[in-house]
CSV table of C-alpha atoms in Angstrom, one decimal:
chain,number,residue,atom,x,y,z
X,1451,UNK,CA,23.6,11.3,-26.5
X,1452,UNK,CA,20.2,10.6,-25.2
X,1453,UNK,CA,19.3,9.9,-21.6
X,1454,UNK,CA,16.0,8.9,-19.9
X,1455,UNK,CA,14.2,10.1,-16.8
X,1456,UNK,CA,11.3,8.0,-15.5
X,1457,UNK,CA,8.3,9.4,-13.6
X,1458,UNK,CA,5.3,7.7,-12.0
X,1459,UNK,CA,2.2,9.8,-12.7
X,1460,UNK,CA,0.6,11.0,-9.5
X,1461,UNK,CA,-1.9,13.6,-8.4
X,1462,UNK,CA,-4.1,13.2,-11.5
X,1463,UNK,CA,-7.8,13.8,-11.2
X,1464,UNK,CA,-10.1,10.9,-11.8
X,1465,UNK,CA,-11.2,12.4,-15.1
X,1466,UNK,CA,-7.5,12.9,-16.3
X,1467,UNK,CA,-6.7,9.3,-15.4
X,1468,UNK,CA,-9.7,8.0,-17.4
X,1469,UNK,CA,-8.7,10.2,-20.3
X,1470,UNK,CA,-5.1,8.7,-20.5
X,1471,UNK,CA,-6.5,5.2,-19.9
X,1472,UNK,CA,-8.9,5.7,-22.9
X,1473,UNK,CA,-6.1,7.0,-25.1
X,1474,UNK,CA,-3.9,3.9,-24.3
X,1475,UNK,CA,-6.9,1.7,-25.2
X,1476,UNK,CA,-7.4,3.5,-28.5
X,1477,UNK,CA,-3.7,3.1,-29.2
X,1478,UNK,CA,-4.0,-0.6,-28.6
X,1479,UNK,CA,-6.9,-0.8,-31.1
X,1480,UNK,CA,-4.9,1.0,-33.7
X,1481,UNK,CA,-1.8,-1.2,-33.1
X,1482,UNK,CA,-4.0,-4.3,-33.6
X,1483,UNK,CA,-5.4,-2.9,-36.8
X,1484,UNK,CA,-1.8,-2.3,-38.1
X,1485,UNK,CA,-0.7,-5.8,-37.0
X,1486,UNK,CA,-3.8,-7.3,-38.8
X,1487,UNK,CA,-2.9,-5.5,-42.1
X,1488,UNK,CA,0.8,-6.7,-42.0
X,1489,UNK,CA,-0.1,-10.3,-41.1
X,1490,UNK,CA,-2.8,-10.6,-43.7
X,1491,UNK,CA,-0.5,-9.2,-46.4
X,1492,UNK,CA,2.2,-11.6,-45.4
X,1493,UNK,CA,-0.3,-14.6,-45.5
X,1494,UNK,CA,-1.6,-13.6,-49.0
X,1495,UNK,CA,1.5,-12.2,-50.7
X,1496,UNK,CA,4.3,-13.6,-48.6
X,1497,UNK,CA,5.9,-10.2,-48.3
X,1498,UNK,CA,6.3,-7.3,-45.8
X,1499,UNK,CA,3.7,-4.6,-45.9
X,1500,UNK,CA,5.7,-1.4,-45.3
X,1501,UNK,CA,4.9,1.5,-43.0
X,1502,UNK,CA,3.9,3.8,-45.9
X,1503,UNK,CA,1.3,1.4,-47.3
X,1504,UNK,CA,0.0,0.6,-43.9
X,1505,UNK,CA,-0.4,4.3,-43.1
X,1506,UNK,CA,-2.4,4.8,-46.3
X,1507,UNK,CA,-4.8,1.9,-45.3
X,1508,UNK,CA,-5.3,3.3,-41.8
X,1509,UNK,CA,-5.2,7.1,-42.0
X,1510,UNK,CA,-9.0,7.1,-42.2
X,1511,UNK,CA,-9.5,4.6,-39.4
X,1512,UNK,CA,-11.7,5.8,-36.5
X,1513,UNK,CA,-9.0,4.8,-34.1
X,1514,UNK,CA,-6.4,6.8,-36.1
X,1515,UNK,CA,-8.6,9.9,-36.1
X,1516,UNK,CA,-9.2,9.7,-32.4
X,1517,UNK,CA,-5.5,10.0,-31.6
X,1518,UNK,CA,-3.2,13.0,-32.3
X,1519,UNK,CA,-1.7,12.3,-35.8
X,1520,UNK,CA,1.9,12.2,-34.4
X,1521,UNK,CA,0.9,9.7,-31.7
X,1522,UNK,CA,-0.9,7.5,-34.3
X,1523,UNK,CA,2.1,7.6,-36.6
X,1524,UNK,CA,4.4,6.6,-33.8
X,1525,UNK,CA,2.2,3.5,-33.1
X,1526,UNK,CA,2.4,2.5,-36.7
X,1527,UNK,CA,6.2,2.9,-36.6
X,1528,UNK,CA,6.4,0.7,-33.5
X,1529,UNK,CA,4.4,-2.1,-35.3
X,1530,UNK,CA,6.6,-1.6,-38.4
X,1531,UNK,CA,9.7,-2.0,-36.3
X,1532,UNK,CA,8.5,-5.2,-34.7
X,1533,UNK,CA,7.7,-6.8,-38.1
X,1534,UNK,CA,11.1,-5.6,-39.5
X,1535,UNK,CA,12.7,-7.7,-36.7
X,1536,UNK,CA,10.6,-10.7,-37.6
X,1537,UNK,CA,11.5,-10.5,-41.3
X,1538,UNK,CA,15.2,-9.9,-40.4
X,1539,UNK,CA,15.1,-13.2,-38.4
X,1540,UNK,CA,13.5,-14.9,-41.4
X,1541,UNK,CA,16.3,-13.8,-43.6
X,1542,UNK,CA,18.9,-15.1,-41.1
X,1543,UNK,CA,17.0,-18.4,-40.9
X,1544,UNK,CA,17.2,-18.8,-44.7
X,1545,UNK,CA,20.9,-18.3,-44.4
X,1546,UNK,CA,21.1,-21.1,-41.8
X,1547,UNK,CA,22.0,-18.6,-39.0
X,1548,UNK,CA,18.7,-19.0,-37.1
X,1549,UNK,CA,16.0,-21.6,-36.7
X,1550,UNK,CA,12.6,-21.1,-38.4
X,1551,UNK,CA,10.7,-22.4,-35.4
X,1552,UNK,CA,12.0,-19.4,-33.4
X,1553,UNK,CA,10.7,-16.9,-36.0
X,1554,UNK,CA,7.3,-15.9,-34.6
X,1555,UNK,CA,5.0,-13.3,-36.1
X,1556,UNK,CA,4.2,-10.4,-33.7
X,1557,UNK,CA,0.9,-11.3,-32.1
X,1558,UNK,CA,-2.2,-9.2,-31.3
X,1559,UNK,CA,-2.5,-7.2,-28.1
X,1560,UNK,CA,-5.3,-8.3,-25.6
X,1561,UNK,CA,-8.8,-7.2,-26.6
X,1562,UNK,CA,-9.3,-5.4,-23.3
X,1563,UNK,CA,-5.7,-4.3,-23.0
X,1564,UNK,CA,-3.7,-1.1,-23.4
X,1565,UNK,CA,-0.4,0.0,-25.1
X,1566,UNK,CA,2.2,2.7,-24.8
X,1567,UNK,CA,1.5,6.2,-26.0
X,1568,UNK,CA,4.6,7.7,-27.8
X,1569,UNK,CA,4.8,11.4,-28.2
X,1570,UNK,CA,7.4,12.3,-30.8
X,1571,UNK,CA,6.6,16.0,-31.1
X,1572,UNK,CA,6.9,17.3,-27.6
X,1573,UNK,CA,5.1,20.4,-26.4
X,1574,UNK,CA,6.0,21.7,-22.9
X,1575,UNK,CA,4.3,24.7,-21.3
X,1576,UNK,CA,6.7,25.8,-18.7
X,1577,UNK,CA,7.0,22.8,-16.3
X,1578,UNK,CA,3.8,21.2,-17.7
X,1579,UNK,CA,3.4,18.5,-20.4
X,1580,UNK,CA,0.3,19.2,-22.4
X,1581,UNK,CA,-1.0,15.8,-23.6
X,1582,UNK,CA,-1.7,16.2,-27.4
X,1583,UNK,CA,-5.3,15.5,-28.5
X,1584,UNK,CA,-6.8,15.2,-32.0
X,1585,UNK,CA,-9.5,17.7,-33.0
X,1586,UNK,CA,-12.2,15.1,-32.5
X,1587,UNK,CA,-11.0,14.0,-29.1
X,1588,UNK,CA,-10.7,17.6,-27.9
X,1589,UNK,CA,-14.5,18.1,-28.3
X,1590,UNK,CA,-15.4,15.5,-25.7
X,1591,UNK,CA,-12.4,15.6,-23.3
X,1592,UNK,CA,-10.8,18.2,-21.1
X,1593,UNK,CA,-7.1,19.0,-21.6
X,1594,UNK,CA,-4.6,16.9,-19.4
X,1595,UNK,CA,-1.6,18.6,-17.9
X,1596,UNK,CA,1.2,16.7,-16.2
X,1597,UNK,CA,4.0,18.3,-14.1
X,1598,UNK,CA,7.4,17.2,-15.5
X,1599,UNK,CA,10.4,16.4,-13.2
X,1600,UNK,CA,12.4,19.5,-12.3
X,1601,UNK,CA,15.6,18.0,-13.8
X,1602,UNK,CA,14.1,18.4,-17.3
X,1603,UNK,CA,13.3,22.2,-17.1
X,1604,UNK,CA,16.5,23.2,-19.0
X,1605,UNK,CA,16.7,20.1,-21.2
X,1606,UNK,CA,15.6,19.4,-24.8
X,1607,UNK,CA,13.1,16.6,-24.6
X,1608,UNK,CA,13.0,14.5,-27.8
X,1609,UNK,CA,10.4,11.9,-27.0
X,1610,UNK,CA,7.9,11.0,-24.3
X,1611,UNK,CA,6.5,7.5,-23.7
X,1612,UNK,CA,3.4,7.0,-21.4
X,1613,UNK,CA,3.4,3.4,-20.4
X,1614,UNK,CA,0.3,1.7,-18.8
X,1615,UNK,CA,1.3,-0.6,-15.9
X,1616,UNK,CA,-0.8,-3.3,-14.2
X,1617,UNK,CA,-3.6,-3.1,-16.8
X,1618,UNK,CA,-3.5,0.7,-16.7
X,1619,UNK,CA,-4.0,0.9,-12.9
X,1620,UNK,CA,-1.2,3.5,-13.0
X,1621,UNK,CA,1.1,5.0,-15.6
X,1622,UNK,CA,4.9,5.5,-15.9
X,1623,UNK,CA,6.3,8.3,-18.1
X,1624,UNK,CA,9.7,8.1,-19.7
X,1625,UNK,CA,11.3,11.3,-20.9
X,1626,UNK,CA,14.1,10.9,-23.4
X,1627,UNK,CA,16.2,14.0,-23.6
X,1628,UNK,CA,19.4,15.2,-25.3
X,1629,UNK,CA,22.6,15.5,-23.2
X,1630,UNK,CA,26.1,16.5,-24.1
X,1631,UNK,CA,28.5,13.6,-24.4
X,1632,UNK,CA,31.8,14.4,-22.5
X,1633,UNK,CA,34.9,12.6,-23.8
X,1634,UNK,CA,37.1,12.3,-20.7
X,1635,UNK,CA,40.1,10.4,-22.2
X,1636,UNK,CA,40.9,8.6,-19.0
X,1637,UNK,CA,44.1,6.6,-18.6
X,1638,UNK,CA,43.4,3.0,-19.8
X,1639,UNK,CA,46.6,1.8,-18.1
X,1640,UNK,CA,44.9,2.4,-14.8
X,1641,UNK,CA,42.3,-0.3,-14.0
X,1642,UNK,CA,39.6,-1.0,-11.4
X,1643,UNK,CA,38.5,-4.6,-10.8
X,1644,UNK,CA,35.1,-5.4,-9.3
X,1645,UNK,CA,34.1,-8.5,-7.5
X,1646,UNK,CA,30.3,-8.9,-7.0
X,1647,UNK,CA,28.9,-10.5,-3.9
X,1648,UNK,CA,26.0,-10.6,-1.4
X,1649,UNK,CA,26.9,-8.8,1.8
X,1650,UNK,CA,29.5,-6.8,-0.1
X,1651,UNK,CA,27.7,-5.9,-3.3
X,1652,UNK,CA,30.9,-4.6,-4.9
X,1653,UNK,CA,34.4,-5.1,-3.7
X,1654,UNK,CA,36.6,-2.9,-5.8
X,1655,UNK,CA,40.4,-2.9,-6.1
X,1656,UNK,CA,42.4,-0.5,-8.3
X,1657,UNK,CA,45.7,-1.2,-10.0
X,1658,UNK,CA,47.5,1.2,-7.7
X,1659,UNK,CA,46.4,-0.9,-4.6
X,1660,UNK,CA,43.5,1.2,-3.3
X,1661,UNK,CA,40.1,-0.4,-2.6
X,1662,UNK,CA,36.6,0.3,-1.5
X,1663,UNK,CA,33.4,-1.7,-0.8
X,1664,UNK,CA,29.7,-1.0,-1.6
X,1665,UNK,CA,27.5,-2.5,1.0
X,1666,UNK,CA,25.0,-5.2,-0.2
X,1667,UNK,CA,23.1,-5.7,3.0
X,1668,UNK,CA,20.6,-3.0,2.3
X,1669,UNK,CA,19.8,-4.8,-1.0
X,1670,UNK,CA,19.6,-8.1,0.8
X,1671,UNK,CA,17.2,-6.6,3.3
X,1672,UNK,CA,14.9,-5.3,0.5
X,1673,UNK,CA,14.7,-8.7,-1.1
X,1674,UNK,CA,14.2,-10.5,2.3
X,1675,UNK,CA,11.3,-8.2,3.1
X,1676,UNK,CA,9.7,-8.8,-0.3
X,1677,UNK,CA,10.1,-12.6,-0.1
X,1678,UNK,CA,8.6,-12.7,3.4
X,1679,UNK,CA,5.6,-10.4,2.6
X,1680,UNK,CA,5.0,-12.2,-0.7
X,1681,UNK,CA,4.9,-15.6,1.1
X,1682,UNK,CA,2.4,-14.1,3.6
X,1683,UNK,CA,0.1,-12.9,0.7
X,1684,UNK,CA,0.5,-16.1,-1.1
X,1685,UNK,CA,-0.6,-18.0,2.0
X,1686,UNK,CA,-3.8,-15.9,2.2
X,1687,UNK,CA,-4.4,-16.3,-1.5
X,1688,UNK,CA,-4.1,-20.1,-1.2
X,1689,UNK,CA,-6.6,-20.2,1.7
X,1690,UNK,CA,-9.1,-18.2,-0.4
X,1691,UNK,CA,-8.6,-20.5,-3.4
X,1692,UNK,CA,-7.8,-17.5,-5.6
X,1693,UNK,CA,-6.0,-19.6,-8.2
X,1694,UNK,CA,-2.6,-19.0,-9.8
X,1695,UNK,CA,-3.3,-15.4,-10.8
X,1696,UNK,CA,-1.1,-12.7,-9.0
X,1697,UNK,CA,-3.1,-10.4,-6.8
X,1698,UNK,CA,-2.9,-6.6,-7.0
X,1699,UNK,CA,-1.2,-6.5,-3.6
X,1700,UNK,CA,1.5,-8.9,-4.8
X,1701,UNK,CA,2.0,-6.7,-7.9
X,1702,UNK,CA,2.3,-3.6,-5.7
X,1703,UNK,CA,5.0,-5.0,-3.4
X,1704,UNK,CA,6.9,-6.4,-6.4
X,1705,UNK,CA,6.8,-3.0,-8.1
X,1706,UNK,CA,8.0,-1.3,-4.8
X,1707,UNK,CA,10.8,-3.8,-4.5
X,1708,UNK,CA,11.9,-3.4,-8.2
X,1709,UNK,CA,11.9,0.4,-7.8
X,1710,UNK,CA,14.1,0.2,-4.7
X,1711,UNK,CA,16.5,-2.3,-6.3
X,1712,UNK,CA,16.8,-0.2,-9.4
X,1713,UNK,CA,17.5,2.9,-7.4
X,1714,UNK,CA,20.2,1.1,-5.3
X,1715,UNK,CA,21.9,-0.2,-8.5
X,1716,UNK,CA,21.9,3.2,-10.1
X,1717,UNK,CA,23.6,4.7,-7.0
X,1718,UNK,CA,26.1,1.8,-6.9
X,1719,UNK,CA,27.0,2.3,-10.6
X,1720,UNK,CA,27.3,6.0,-10.1
X,1721,UNK,CA,29.7,5.5,-7.2
X,1722,UNK,CA,31.9,3.3,-9.2
X,1723,UNK,CA,32.0,5.6,-12.3
X,1724,UNK,CA,32.7,8.7,-10.1
X,1725,UNK,CA,35.6,6.8,-8.5
X,1726,UNK,CA,37.0,6.0,-11.9
X,1727,UNK,CA,36.7,9.7,-13.1
X,1728,UNK,CA,38.2,11.1,-9.9
X,1729,UNK,CA,41.2,8.7,-10.1
X,1730,UNK,CA,41.8,8.8,-13.9
X,1731,UNK,CA,40.9,5.1,-14.3
X,1732,UNK,CA,40.1,4.2,-17.9
X,1733,UNK,CA,39.7,0.4,-17.6
X,1734,UNK,CA,36.9,-1.3,-15.6
X,1735,UNK,CA,37.0,-5.1,-15.1
X,1736,UNK,CA,33.9,-6.9,-13.7
X,1737,UNK,CA,33.9,-10.5,-12.5
X,1738,UNK,CA,30.7,-11.8,-14.1
X,1739,UNK,CA,29.4,-14.5,-16.4
X,1740,UNK,CA,25.8,-14.9,-17.6
X,1741,UNK,CA,25.1,-18.3,-16.0
X,1742,UNK,CA,26.8,-18.0,-12.6
X,1743,UNK,CA,23.5,-17.5,-10.8
X,1744,UNK,CA,21.9,-20.6,-12.3
X,1745,UNK,CA,21.9,-23.9,-10.4
X,1746,UNK,CA,23.7,-22.4,-7.4
X,1747,UNK,CA,24.2,-24.7,-4.4
X,1748,UNK,CA,25.1,-22.4,-1.5
X,1749,UNK,CA,22.3,-23.3,0.9
X,1750,UNK,CA,18.6,-22.5,0.8
X,1751,UNK,CA,18.8,-19.1,2.4
X,1752,UNK,CA,21.9,-18.0,0.5
X,1753,UNK,CA,20.5,-19.2,-2.8
X,1754,UNK,CA,17.4,-17.0,-2.2
X,1755,UNK,CA,19.6,-14.0,-1.4
X,1756,UNK,CA,22.0,-14.7,-4.3
X,1757,UNK,CA,19.5,-15.2,-7.2
X,1758,UNK,CA,17.4,-12.2,-6.3
X,1759,UNK,CA,20.3,-9.7,-6.9
X,1760,UNK,CA,20.3,-8.5,-10.5
X,1761,UNK,CA,24.1,-8.4,-11.1
X,1762,UNK,CA,23.6,-8.3,-14.9
X,1763,UNK,CA,21.6,-5.0,-14.4
X,1764,UNK,CA,24.5,-3.5,-12.4
X,1765,UNK,CA,27.0,-4.6,-15.0
X,1766,UNK,CA,25.0,-3.0,-17.9
X,1767,UNK,CA,24.5,0.2,-15.9
């Protein structure tokens, strides 16, 4: 199976940061060229321009040549995948299984925007990731080395995605690596039932009568701090007549909050799964439905605490 490790890129020099930012912008330009070709072919021929033909049209493009060939091909494949989804929906709409008005052509990326760099052919030099450059790009830019997380040192990394965040103000790297899938054959007659809540994030009871609780007050505290700080920043923004646009400070605290919540959910899910493994429990029952957080009427303060907890994320983890 494949697992993912996320890393926020830190300790880059200003020159290295600008190099990655430039590559993400070039990747966006190439993606828009690929989108343009597929859209125009659809408008004129009414058919799907496949990856192979699009590659033939773009292999001599300046943007294609500035990128490493593997990176450039991955971008074309990403565009190809998004249009395959569109044409798949069109096919369903013709069969009456989907509505035509919801079938929307993939749109262009912003002119001054950035897009994800996908590295399919991974080269690691010890504990360093060597960012692949094209021959033309090497002539004008210094090599970029990024220290990988220690957990990956003995793993086989299959793919790396460098994702620009907040208009490329910083970057997140996702390492996708191979891991052995262990078949545990737990006893499915033993069950663990989970009830999700606010102060008690998870109340778990097993079929043999044992129980445990995962505290939710830490998560509640994280959300309350975010709501209070965001309201303070919003008040300052309103006094300065900044408009509806979210400020960089608001984005920063939202990012911090999301990272903390995601970490807490990971640890909660790991505790539940470890309990099941240690106690030979093969059936997990979660009290959840997709709409139970909508239109909740449990008081203003409780509503705020309740809707800010991503129970669906915990369930999927």
